[in-house]
CSV table of C-alpha atoms in Angstrom, one decimal:
chain,number,residue,atom,x,y,z
A,1,MET,CA,18.5,26.7,-12.5
A,2,GLY,CA,14.5,27.4,-13.7
A,3,ILE,CA,12.7,26.9,-16.8
A,4,THR,CA,12.9,30.2,-18.3
A,5,GLY,CA,14.1,29.6,-21.8
A,6,ARG,CA,13.5,27.7,-24.8
A,7,ARG,CA,17.1,26.3,-25.0
A,8,SER,CA,19.6,26.0,-22.3
A,9,GLN,CA,23.1,26.8,-23.7
A,10,GLU,CA,25.2,24.3,-21.2
A,11,ILE,CA,25.9,21.3,-21.9
A,12,TYR,CA,25.5,19.0,-18.6
A,13,ASP,CA,27.8,15.7,-18.3
A,14,VAL,CA,24.3,14.1,-16.9
A,15,VAL,CA,20.3,15.1,-16.8
A,16,GLY,CA,18.6,13.1,-13.8
A,17,ILE,CA,15.1,12.4,-14.5
A,18,GLY,CA,13.1,12.2,-11.2
A,19,PHE,CA,14.5,13.4,-7.8
A,20,GLY,CA,13.6,10.4,-5.4
A,21,PRO,CA,16.1,8.9,-3.3
A,22,SER,CA,17.9,7.0,-5.8
A,23,ASN,CA,19.1,10.5,-7.9
A,24,LEU,CA,19.5,12.1,-5.1
A,25,SER,CA,21.8,9.7,-3.9
A,26,LEU,CA,23.6,9.9,-7.3
A,27,ALA,CA,23.6,13.7,-7.0
A,28,ILE,CA,25.4,13.5,-3.4
A,29,ALA,CA,27.6,11.0,-5.4
A,30,LEU,CA,28.2,13.6,-8.1
A,31,GLU,CA,29.1,16.3,-5.3
A,32,GLU,CA,31.6,14.1,-3.6
A,33,HIS,CA,33.0,12.9,-7.1
A,34,GLY,CA,34.0,16.9,-7.7
A,35,ALA,CA,35.1,17.9,-4.4
A,36,SER,CA,37.4,15.0,-4.9
A,37,ASP,CA,38.5,16.3,-8.3
A,38,PRO,CA,37.5,20.2,-8.0
A,39,GLN,CA,39.5,20.5,-11.5
A,40,HIS,CA,37.3,18.0,-13.3
A,41,PRO,CA,33.7,18.4,-11.6
A,42,VAL,CA,30.7,16.4,-13.3
A,43,THR,CA,28.1,18.8,-14.1
A,44,SER,CA,24.6,17.7,-13.6
A,45,HIS,CA,20.7,18.8,-13.3
A,46,PHE,CA,17.5,16.8,-11.7
A,47,PHE,CA,14.3,17.5,-13.2
A,48,GLU,CA,11.3,16.5,-10.7
A,49,ARG,CA,7.7,16.8,-11.7
A,50,GLN,CA,6.3,16.9,-8.2
A,51,PRO,CA,6.2,20.2,-6.7
A,52,ALA,CA,8.6,19.1,-4.0
A,53,PHE,CA,10.6,16.2,-2.7
A,54,GLY,CA,8.6,13.5,-1.2
A,55,TRP,CA,8.7,9.7,-1.0
A,56,HIS,CA,5.8,7.3,-0.3
A,57,ARG,CA,4.1,10.3,1.2
A,58,ASN,CA,1.4,8.4,1.5
A,59,MET,CA,2.5,5.6,3.2
A,60,LEU,CA,4.1,7.7,6.6
A,61,LEU,CA,2.0,5.7,8.7
A,62,PRO,CA,2.5,6.4,12.8
A,63,SER,CA,5.1,3.7,14.2
A,64,THR,CA,6.1,2.1,10.9
A,65,THR,CA,10.0,1.6,10.7
A,66,MET,CA,12.3,0.9,7.8
A,67,GLN,CA,13.0,-2.3,6.6
A,68,ILE,CA,16.6,-1.7,6.3
A,69,SER,CA,19.5,-0.9,8.5
A,70,PHE,CA,19.8,3.2,9.1
A,71,LEU,CA,23.3,2.7,7.7
A,72,LYS,CA,21.8,1.8,4.0
A,73,ASP,CA,21.2,5.5,3.8
A,74,LEU,CA,22.2,7.4,0.5
A,75,ALA,CA,25.8,7.8,1.0
A,76,THR,CA,27.4,5.5,4.0
A,77,PHE,CA,28.2,2.4,2.1
A,78,ARG,CA,30.2,4.3,-0.7
A,79,ASN,CA,31.7,7.0,1.3
A,80,PRO,CA,31.5,6.6,5.3
A,81,MET,CA,32.7,10.0,5.8
A,82,SER,CA,30.3,11.6,3.9
A,83,ARG,CA,28.3,14.6,5.1
A,84,PHE,CA,24.8,13.3,3.6
A,85,SER,CA,25.0,10.1,5.8
A,86,PHE,CA,21.8,9.4,8.4
A,87,VAL,CA,24.4,9.8,11.1
A,88,SER,CA,25.4,13.2,10.1
A,89,TYR,CA,21.6,14.0,9.8
A,90,LEU,CA,21.2,12.8,13.4
A,91,HIS,CA,24.2,15.3,14.5
A,92,ALA,CA,22.6,18.0,12.8
A,93,SER,CA,19.3,17.7,14.1
A,94,ASN,CA,20.5,17.4,17.7
A,95,ARG,CA,19.0,13.8,17.8
A,96,LEU,CA,22.4,11.6,17.4
A,97,VAL,CA,22.6,10.7,21.3
A,98,GLN,CA,18.9,10.2,21.9
A,99,PHE,CA,19.1,8.2,18.7
A,100,VAL,CA,21.9,5.5,19.9
A,101,ASN,CA,20.0,5.6,23.3
A,102,ASN,CA,17.3,4.1,21.4
A,103,GLN,CA,19.1,0.9,20.4
A,104,ASP,CA,17.5,0.1,17.2
A,105,PHE,CA,19.3,0.3,13.6
A,106,PHE,CA,15.6,0.7,12.1
A,107,PRO,CA,14.3,4.2,12.1
A,108,THR,CA,10.8,5.1,11.9
A,109,ARG,CA,9.5,5.8,8.3
A,110,GLN,CA,8.4,9.6,9.2
A,111,GLU,CA,12.4,10.0,10.4
A,112,PHE,CA,13.9,8.3,7.4
A,113,HIS,CA,11.7,10.8,4.9
A,114,GLN,CA,12.9,13.8,7.4
A,115,TYR,CA,16.2,12.5,6.8
A,116,LEU,CA,15.6,12.7,2.5
A,117,GLU,CA,14.0,15.8,2.8
A,118,TRP,CA,17.3,17.6,4.4
A,119,ALA,CA,19.5,15.4,2.2
A,120,ALA,CA,17.7,16.8,-0.7
A,121,ALA,CA,17.3,20.4,1.0
A,122,GLY,CA,21.3,20.5,0.2
A,123,MET,CA,21.3,19.6,-3.4
A,124,SER,CA,18.3,22.4,-4.4
A,125,ASP,CA,20.5,23.9,-6.5
A,126,ARG,CA,21.0,20.9,-8.4
A,127,VAL,CA,17.1,20.2,-8.9
A,128,THR,CA,14.2,21.8,-10.6
A,129,TYR,CA,10.6,20.9,-9.1
A,130,GLY,CA,7.4,20.9,-10.9
A,131,ALA,CA,9.3,20.3,-14.2
A,132,GLU,CA,8.2,16.8,-16.0
A,133,VAL,CA,10.8,15.1,-18.9
A,134,THR,CA,8.6,14.2,-21.7
A,135,SER,CA,10.8,13.3,-24.3
A,136,ILE,CA,14.4,12.4,-24.7
A,137,ARG,CA,16.1,12.4,-28.4
A,138,PRO,CA,19.8,12.4,-29.9
A,139,VAL,CA,20.8,15.2,-31.2
A,140,THR,CA,20.8,15.2,-34.8
A,141,GLU,CA,23.4,16.2,-37.4
A,142,ALA,CA,22.8,16.3,-40.7
A,143,GLY,CA,19.7,13.9,-40.6
A,144,SER,CA,21.4,11.3,-38.6
A,145,PRO,CA,21.7,10.9,-34.7
A,146,GLY,CA,24.8,12.3,-33.1
A,147,SER,CA,26.9,10.3,-31.6
A,148,ASP,CA,27.3,11.7,-28.0
A,149,LEU,CA,24.9,14.4,-27.1
A,150,LEU,CA,21.2,14.1,-26.0
A,151,GLU,CA,18.3,16.5,-25.8
A,152,ILE,CA,15.8,16.3,-22.8
A,153,GLU,CA,12.5,18.1,-23.1
A,154,VAL,CA,11.1,19.4,-19.9
A,155,ARG,CA,7.5,20.7,-19.6
A,156,ALA,CA,7.1,22.9,-16.7
A,157,GLY,CA,3.9,23.1,-14.3
A,158,ASP,CA,2.5,26.4,-16.7
A,159,GLY,CA,3.0,24.5,-19.8
A,160,THR,CA,5.9,26.2,-21.2
A,161,THR,CA,9.0,23.7,-22.4
A,162,GLN,CA,12.7,24.3,-22.4
A,163,VAL,CA,15.5,21.9,-24.0
A,164,VAL,CA,18.7,20.9,-21.9
A,165,THR,CA,21.7,19.4,-23.8
A,166,ALA,CA,23.5,16.6,-21.8
A,167,ARG,CA,25.8,13.6,-22.9
A,168,ASN,CA,24.2,11.4,-20.5
A,169,VAL,CA,20.7,11.1,-18.7
A,170,ALA,CA,19.6,8.9,-15.5
A,171,ILE,CA,16.6,7.6,-15.7
A,172,SER,CA,14.6,7.4,-11.8
A,173,THR,CA,11.0,7.6,-12.2
A,174,GLY,CA,10.1,5.7,-9.8
A,175,LEU,CA,7.3,2.6,-9.5
A,176,VAL,CA,3.7,2.8,-11.5
A,177,PRO,CA,1.0,1.7,-8.9
A,178,ARG,CA,-0.1,-1.5,-9.9
A,179,LEU,CA,-4.4,-2.6,-9.4
A,180,PRO,CA,-5.6,-6.1,-10.5
A,181,GLU,CA,-7.3,-6.5,-14.0
A,182,GLY,CA,-10.3,-4.8,-14.2
A,183,MET,CA,-10.3,-2.6,-11.2
A,184,THR,CA,-9.9,1.4,-11.4
A,185,ALA,CA,-9.2,3.7,-8.5
A,186,GLY,CA,-11.6,6.0,-7.5
A,187,GLU,CA,-13.8,7.7,-4.5
A,188,ARG,CA,-13.6,4.5,-2.2
A,189,VAL,CA,-11.2,2.5,-4.4
A,190,TRP,CA,-7.8,3.5,-3.7
A,191,HIS,CA,-4.3,2.4,-4.0
A,192,SER,CA,-1.9,1.9,-1.0
A,193,SER,CA,0.6,4.7,-2.9
A,194,GLU,CA,-2.7,7.2,-2.1
A,195,PHE,CA,-3.8,6.1,1.0
A,196,LEU,CA,-3.1,8.5,3.7
A,197,GLY,CA,-4.1,11.2,1.4
A,198,ARG,CA,-8.1,9.6,0.8
A,199,PHE,CA,-8.0,8.4,4.3
A,200,ASN,CA,-7.5,11.9,5.7
A,201,ALA,CA,-9.9,13.2,2.9
A,202,ARG,CA,-12.7,11.6,4.7
A,203,THR,CA,-14.4,11.9,8.0
A,204,PRO,CA,-13.7,8.7,9.9
A,205,ASP,CA,-17.6,8.2,10.9
A,206,GLU,CA,-18.2,7.5,7.4
A,207,LEU,CA,-15.8,4.7,7.2
A,208,LYS,CA,-17.9,1.8,8.7
A,209,SER,CA,-16.5,-1.0,6.9
A,210,VAL,CA,-13.5,-0.9,5.1
A,211,ALA,CA,-11.1,-3.7,3.2
A,212,VAL,CA,-7.5,-4.2,2.4
A,213,VAL,CA,-6.4,-6.6,-0.6
A,214,GLY,CA,-2.7,-7.7,-0.8
A,215,ALA,CA,-0.3,-10.1,1.1
A,216,GLY,CA,2.8,-7.8,1.4
A,217,GLN,CA,4.2,-5.3,3.9
A,218,SER,CA,1.9,-2.2,2.9
A,219,ALA,CA,-1.3,-4.0,3.3
A,220,ALA,CA,-0.6,-5.3,6.7
A,221,GLU,CA,0.3,-2.0,7.8
A,222,ILE,CA,-2.8,-0.3,6.2
A,223,THR,CA,-4.9,-3.2,8.0
A,224,ARG,CA,-3.5,-2.7,11.4
A,225,PHE,CA,-3.5,1.7,10.9
A,226,LEU,CA,-7.3,1.1,9.9
A,227,HIS,CA,-8.3,-1.5,12.5
A,228,ASP,CA,-6.4,1.2,15.5
A,229,ALA,CA,-7.6,4.4,14.0
A,230,LEU,CA,-12.0,3.5,13.2
A,231,PRO,CA,-12.2,1.5,16.2
A,232,HIS,CA,-16.2,1.6,15.2
A,233,ALA,CA,-15.1,-0.1,11.8
A,234,GLN,CA,-15.3,-3.5,10.2
A,235,VAL,CA,-11.8,-4.0,8.9
A,236,SER,CA,-11.2,-7.0,6.4
A,237,ALA,CA,-8.1,-8.2,5.3
A,238,VAL,CA,-8.3,-9.9,1.6
A,239,ILE,CA,-5.4,-12.0,1.2
A,240,PRO,CA,-4.7,-14.0,-1.9
A,241,SER,CA,-2.5,-16.3,0.5
A,242,TYR,CA,-3.3,-18.3,3.4
A,243,GLY,CA,-2.1,-15.6,5.5
A,244,TYR,CA,0.6,-13.0,5.4
A,245,SER,CA,4.1,-14.9,4.9
A,246,VAL,CA,6.7,-13.7,7.1
A,247,ALA,CA,10.0,-11.9,5.5
A,248,ASP,CA,13.1,-13.5,5.6
A,249,ASP,CA,15.1,-10.8,7.3
A,250,THR,CA,18.1,-13.6,8.7
A,251,PRO,CA,21.7,-12.2,8.4
A,252,PHE,CA,22.3,-15.1,5.4
A,253,ALA,CA,19.0,-13.8,3.3
A,254,ASN,CA,20.2,-10.7,3.6
A,255,GLN,CA,23.5,-11.1,1.7
A,256,VAL,CA,21.2,-11.0,-1.6
A,257,PHE,CA,21.0,-7.4,-1.0
A,258,ASP,CA,24.8,-6.7,-0.8
A,259,PRO,CA,26.8,-5.2,-3.1
A,260,GLY,CA,28.8,-8.0,-3.8
A,261,ALA,CA,25.9,-10.0,-4.7
A,262,VAL,CA,25.4,-7.7,-7.3
A,263,ASP,CA,28.2,-8.9,-9.4
A,264,GLU,CA,27.4,-12.6,-8.8
A,265,PHE,CA,24.0,-12.0,-10.3
A,266,TYR,CA,24.9,-10.1,-13.3
A,267,PHE,CA,27.8,-12.3,-14.2
A,268,GLY,CA,26.4,-15.3,-12.6
A,269,THR,CA,24.6,-18.1,-15.0
A,270,GLU,CA,20.8,-18.1,-15.7
A,271,ARG,CA,20.4,-20.9,-13.4
A,272,ALA,CA,22.0,-19.0,-10.5
A,273,ARG,CA,20.1,-16.2,-11.7
A,274,ASP,CA,16.9,-18.6,-11.5
A,275,ALA,CA,17.9,-19.4,-8.2
A,276,PHE,CA,18.3,-16.1,-6.6
A,277,TRP,CA,14.6,-15.0,-7.2
A,278,ARG,CA,13.5,-18.9,-6.4
A,279,TYR,CA,15.0,-18.6,-2.9
A,280,HIS,CA,15.1,-15.3,-2.0
A,281,ARG,CA,11.8,-14.0,-3.1
A,282,ASN,CA,10.5,-14.2,0.5
A,283,THR,CA,13.0,-11.8,1.7
A,284,ASN,CA,11.2,-9.0,-0.5
A,285,TYR,CA,7.8,-9.7,-2.4
A,286,SER,CA,4.6,-10.6,-0.7
A,287,VAL,CA,6.1,-10.6,3.0
A,288,VAL,CA,5.2,-8.9,6.4
A,289,ASP,CA,7.9,-8.3,8.8
A,290,SER,CA,7.3,-10.7,12.0
A,291,ASP,CA,6.6,-7.7,14.4
A,292,VAL,CA,3.3,-6.7,11.9
A,293,ILE,CA,2.3,-10.1,11.4
A,294,ARG,CA,2.1,-10.8,15.6
A,295,ALA,CA,0.1,-7.6,16.1
A,296,LEU,CA,-2.4,-8.2,13.8
A,297,TYR,CA,-2.5,-11.8,15.1
A,298,GLN,CA,-2.9,-10.6,18.6
A,299,ARG,CA,-5.5,-8.2,18.1
A,300,ALA,CA,-7.6,-10.7,16.3
A,301,TYR,CA,-7.2,-13.6,19.3
A,302,ASP,CA,-7.8,-10.3,21.7
A,303,GLU,CA,-11.4,-9.9,20.0
A,304,GLU,CA,-11.8,-13.6,19.9
A,305,VAL,CA,-11.6,-13.7,23.5
A,306,ARG,CA,-13.7,-10.9,24.0
A,307,GLY,CA,-16.7,-11.9,21.9
A,308,ILE,CA,-16.5,-8.7,19.4
A,309,ARG,CA,-15.0,-9.3,16.1
A,310,ARG,CA,-14.0,-6.5,14.0
A,311,LEU,CA,-10.9,-7.6,12.6
A,312,HIS,CA,-11.8,-10.3,9.6
A,313,PHE,CA,-9.2,-12.1,7.0
A,314,ARG,CA,-10.5,-13.8,4.5
A,315,ASN,CA,-7.7,-16.3,3.2
A,316,LEU,CA,-6.8,-17.6,-0.3
A,317,THR,CA,-9.5,-14.9,-1.3
A,318,ARG,CA,-9.4,-12.8,-4.6
A,319,VAL,CA,-11.7,-9.7,-5.5
A,320,THR,CA,-13.1,-10.4,-8.7
A,321,GLU,CA,-15.6,-7.7,-9.0
A,322,VAL,CA,-16.5,-4.3,-7.5
A,323,GLN,CA,-19.5,-3.1,-8.1
A,324,HIS,CA,-20.4,1.1,-7.2
A,325,THR,CA,-23.9,2.7,-5.9
A,326,ASP,CA,-24.3,6.2,-4.9
A,327,SER,CA,-24.1,5.1,-1.5
A,328,ALA,CA,-22.0,2.2,-1.1
A,329,THR,CA,-19.2,-0.4,-3.1
A,330,ARG,CA,-20.3,-3.8,-3.0
A,331,VAL,CA,-17.0,-6.4,-3.4
A,332,VAL,CA,-17.4,-9.4,-4.8
A,333,LEU,CA,-14.6,-12.3,-3.3
A,334,HIS,CA,-13.9,-15.7,-4.1
A,335,SER,CA,-13.0,-17.8,-2.0
A,336,LEU,CA,-10.1,-20.7,-3.3
A,337,LEU,CA,-10.9,-22.8,-0.1
A,338,ASP,CA,-14.3,-23.6,-0.7
A,339,ASP,CA,-15.0,-22.0,-4.3
A,340,ARG,CA,-17.8,-19.9,-3.0
A,341,THR,CA,-18.5,-16.2,-4.0
A,342,GLU,CA,-19.7,-13.4,-1.6
A,343,GLU,CA,-20.5,-9.9,-1.7
A,344,LEU,CA,-18.9,-7.4,1.0
A,345,ALA,CA,-20.5,-3.6,1.2
A,346,VAL,CA,-17.7,-1.3,1.9
A,347,ASP,CA,-17.3,2.4,2.6
A,348,ALA,CA,-13.4,1.8,1.1
A,349,LEU,CA,-11.6,-0.5,-0.6
A,350,VAL,CA,-7.5,-0.6,-0.3
A,351,PHE,CA,-5.4,-2.4,-3.0
A,352,ALA,CA,-2.0,-2.9,-1.9
A,353,THR,CA,-1.0,-4.5,-4.6
A,354,GLY,CA,2.5,-3.3,-5.1
A,355,TYR,CA,4.0,-1.5,-8.3
A,356,ASP,CA,5.1,-1.7,-12.1
A,357,GLY,CA,8.6,-0.5,-13.1
A,358,LEU,CA,8.3,2.2,-15.5
A,359,ASP,CA,9.5,1.4,-18.9
A,360,PRO,CA,12.1,3.6,-20.3
A,361,ALA,CA,10.6,3.1,-23.9
A,362,ARG,CA,7.7,5.5,-22.9
A,363,LEU,CA,10.4,8.6,-22.2
A,364,LEU,CA,12.5,7.1,-25.3
A,365,GLY,CA,10.2,7.2,-27.7
A,366,ASP,CA,11.9,6.4,-31.0
A,367,PHE,CA,14.9,6.9,-29.7
A,368,ASP,CA,14.4,3.0,-27.9
A,369,ARG,CA,15.3,1.6,-31.3
A,370,HIS,CA,18.9,2.7,-30.7
A,371,PHE,CA,19.0,0.1,-27.5
A,372,LEU,CA,19.7,-3.9,-27.3
A,373,ARG,CA,16.9,-6.1,-25.9
A,374,ASP,CA,17.7,-9.8,-24.4
A,375,THR,CA,15.2,-12.5,-26.0
A,376,ALA,CA,12.9,-12.0,-23.3
A,377,GLY,CA,12.1,-8.3,-24.8
A,378,ARG,CA,13.9,-6.5,-21.8
A,379,HIS,CA,16.7,-3.7,-22.3
A,380,ARG,CA,20.2,-5.2,-22.0
A,381,VAL,CA,22.0,-3.4,-19.5
A,382,GLU,CA,25.7,-2.9,-18.7
A,383,ARG,CA,27.1,-3.6,-15.7
A,384,ASP,CA,27.2,0.5,-14.9
A,385,TYR,CA,23.2,0.4,-15.4
A,386,ARG,CA,23.7,1.9,-18.9
A,387,LEU,CA,21.7,0.3,-21.8
A,388,VAL,CA,23.4,-1.4,-24.6
A,389,SER,CA,23.8,0.9,-27.6
A,390,ALA,CA,22.7,-1.2,-30.9
A,391,SER,CA,24.3,1.6,-32.9
A,392,GLY,CA,27.6,2.7,-31.3
A,393,LEU,CA,26.4,5.8,-29.3
A,394,THR,CA,28.5,7.1,-26.7
A,395,CYS,CA,25.7,9.2,-24.9
A,396,GLY,CA,24.5,7.6,-22.1
A,397,VAL,CA,21.0,6.2,-20.7
A,398,TYR,CA,21.4,4.7,-17.1
A,399,LEU,CA,18.4,2.9,-15.3
A,400,GLN,CA,18.0,3.8,-11.7
A,401,GLY,CA,15.4,0.6,-11.2
A,402,GLY,CA,14.1,-1.7,-14.0
A,403,THR,CA,17.1,-4.0,-13.8
A,404,GLU,CA,15.9,-6.8,-11.6
A,405,HIS,CA,16.5,-8.9,-14.7
A,406,SER,CA,20.2,-8.1,-14.8
A,407,HIS,CA,21.3,-6.4,-11.4
A,408,GLY,CA,19.5,-8.3,-9.1
A,409,LEU,CA,16.6,-8.1,-5.9
A,410,SER,CA,18.2,-4.7,-4.8
A,411,SER,CA,17.8,-3.0,-8.0
A,412,SER,CA,14.8,-1.1,-6.9
A,413,LEU,CA,15.4,-1.2,-3.2
A,414,LEU,CA,17.6,1.5,-0.9
A,415,SER,CA,19.5,-1.4,0.4
A,416,ASN,CA,22.4,-0.8,-2.6
A,417,ILE,CA,21.5,2.8,-3.6
A,418,ALA,CA,24.6,4.4,-2.3
A,419,VAL,CA,27.2,1.7,-4.0
A,420,ARG,CA,24.7,1.9,-7.2
A,421,SER,CA,24.9,5.6,-7.6
A,422,GLY,CA,28.8,5.8,-6.8
A,423,GLU,CA,29.4,3.0,-9.9
A,424,ILE,CA,26.8,5.3,-11.9
A,425,ALA,CA,29.0,8.3,-11.3
A,426,ASP,CA,32.3,6.5,-11.7
A,427,SER,CA,30.9,5.4,-15.0
A,428,ILE,CA,30.1,8.7,-16.4
A,429,ALA,CA,33.3,10.6,-14.9
A,430,LEU,CA,35.4,7.8,-16.9
A,431,ARG,CA,33.9,7.5,-19.7
A,432,ARG,CA,34.2,11.6,-20.3
A,433,THR,CA,37.7,11.3,-19.2
A,434,GLU,CA,38.4,8.6,-22.1
A,435,ARG,CA,36.3,11.0,-24.2
A,436,GLU,CA,38.3,13.9,-23.8
A,437,LEU,CA,41.6,11.7,-24.1
A,438,GLY,CA,40.3,10.5,-27.4
A,439,ARG,CA,40.2,13.9,-28.5
A,440,THR,CA,43.6,14.9,-27.9
A,441,CYS,CA,46.4,14.2,-30.3
A,442,PRO,CA,48.2,11.1,-29.9
A,443,MET,CA,51.2,12.8,-28.3
A,444,GLU,CA,49.0,14.2,-25.7
A,445,VAL,CA,47.4,11.0,-25.1
A,446,ALA,CA,50.5,9.3,-24.5
A,447,HIS,CA,51.4,11.8,-21.8
A,448,SER,CA,48.2,12.2,-20.1
A,449,ILE,CA,48.7,8.3,-19.4
A,450,ALA,CA,52.4,8.1,-18.6
């Protein structure tokens, strides 16, 4: 489907906004739902503003591995027989035997990206690339919001727009790169989300001094990469904590990412939810895999033995200011250890400082007032990831991400992606059936139920 006309005549059961792994997984779940019920397929289409499928392309560093098992792919936990599983991809790529011989549960990030591209290619008829959704609004009838239809306005790369109609939307627009307050990206100041693109655009000899800010996995991986790729350069790791903290990936801790943990978090008390965050943030936030920590420490130790120091760790240190000149960037650092300030001249400064979720209100605009928020101002979300309506609307706005406050730690992660997408697909199909039954006469309803 292309954006050629002003208004689409078809009414979709669901329109997906964004086509990263989450909505790709939803597309697969909907496809397999249709295969199980070919008489009543759930109609869908997805819009992605990127020109082609891509997932964290600028962090596909050499030898970096996934932090989850290959079995936590787009489909296996929901449907082990799916033709879109990682194992199916390996078989199609004629690498299944070699992968098994490798005896590793964790594929490289590059290989997992290839798997995602392979799966996305299998859904190419369901997605329009280079298309950005600019607004969502209810269909109005006689000046009042309609109850069950939404209009989604889509802008193509050439500036033309199209309006499509759907009964539901699934918002999966990804995360927004976060920089510390007062910092802006530029030629010599990069966020990790743009790292490889920025790095490859520079001549290595130009990068004689580089610094990486952050305490998490991306910061450590970029520090290791720069140390290896720039053997002539001084590499500084500016770490707000006292060194890197190890990620807890032990079996009991990993249970917080299990599908069953979503129910326990969602239906739990406030004390239980608080305990989830307090005790298990170290499974994902500002932590680093032990092998990366050991690799960096080994590099630093080897340099100490040889008496040549290129790798510097500035612990408990913050960036307070960035000053630019025509030829250099000077970073003002403040150490919490001795309360001293120093300046560091760098040719590149990388902020691996994480991401913020995209507030769906930016897409919903005035329509957002139809949905309830909690006392903290966050959207209230049903167990099926649907925003809670304040005005009896039967159309659905589903969130793929941005539900950590309601559904727990796995909300924006790959760990629960297959099951979550299956739950959303089931919800859309069930609510459509209920709506269709409600429109039939009582005799027909009774006959259908019987």
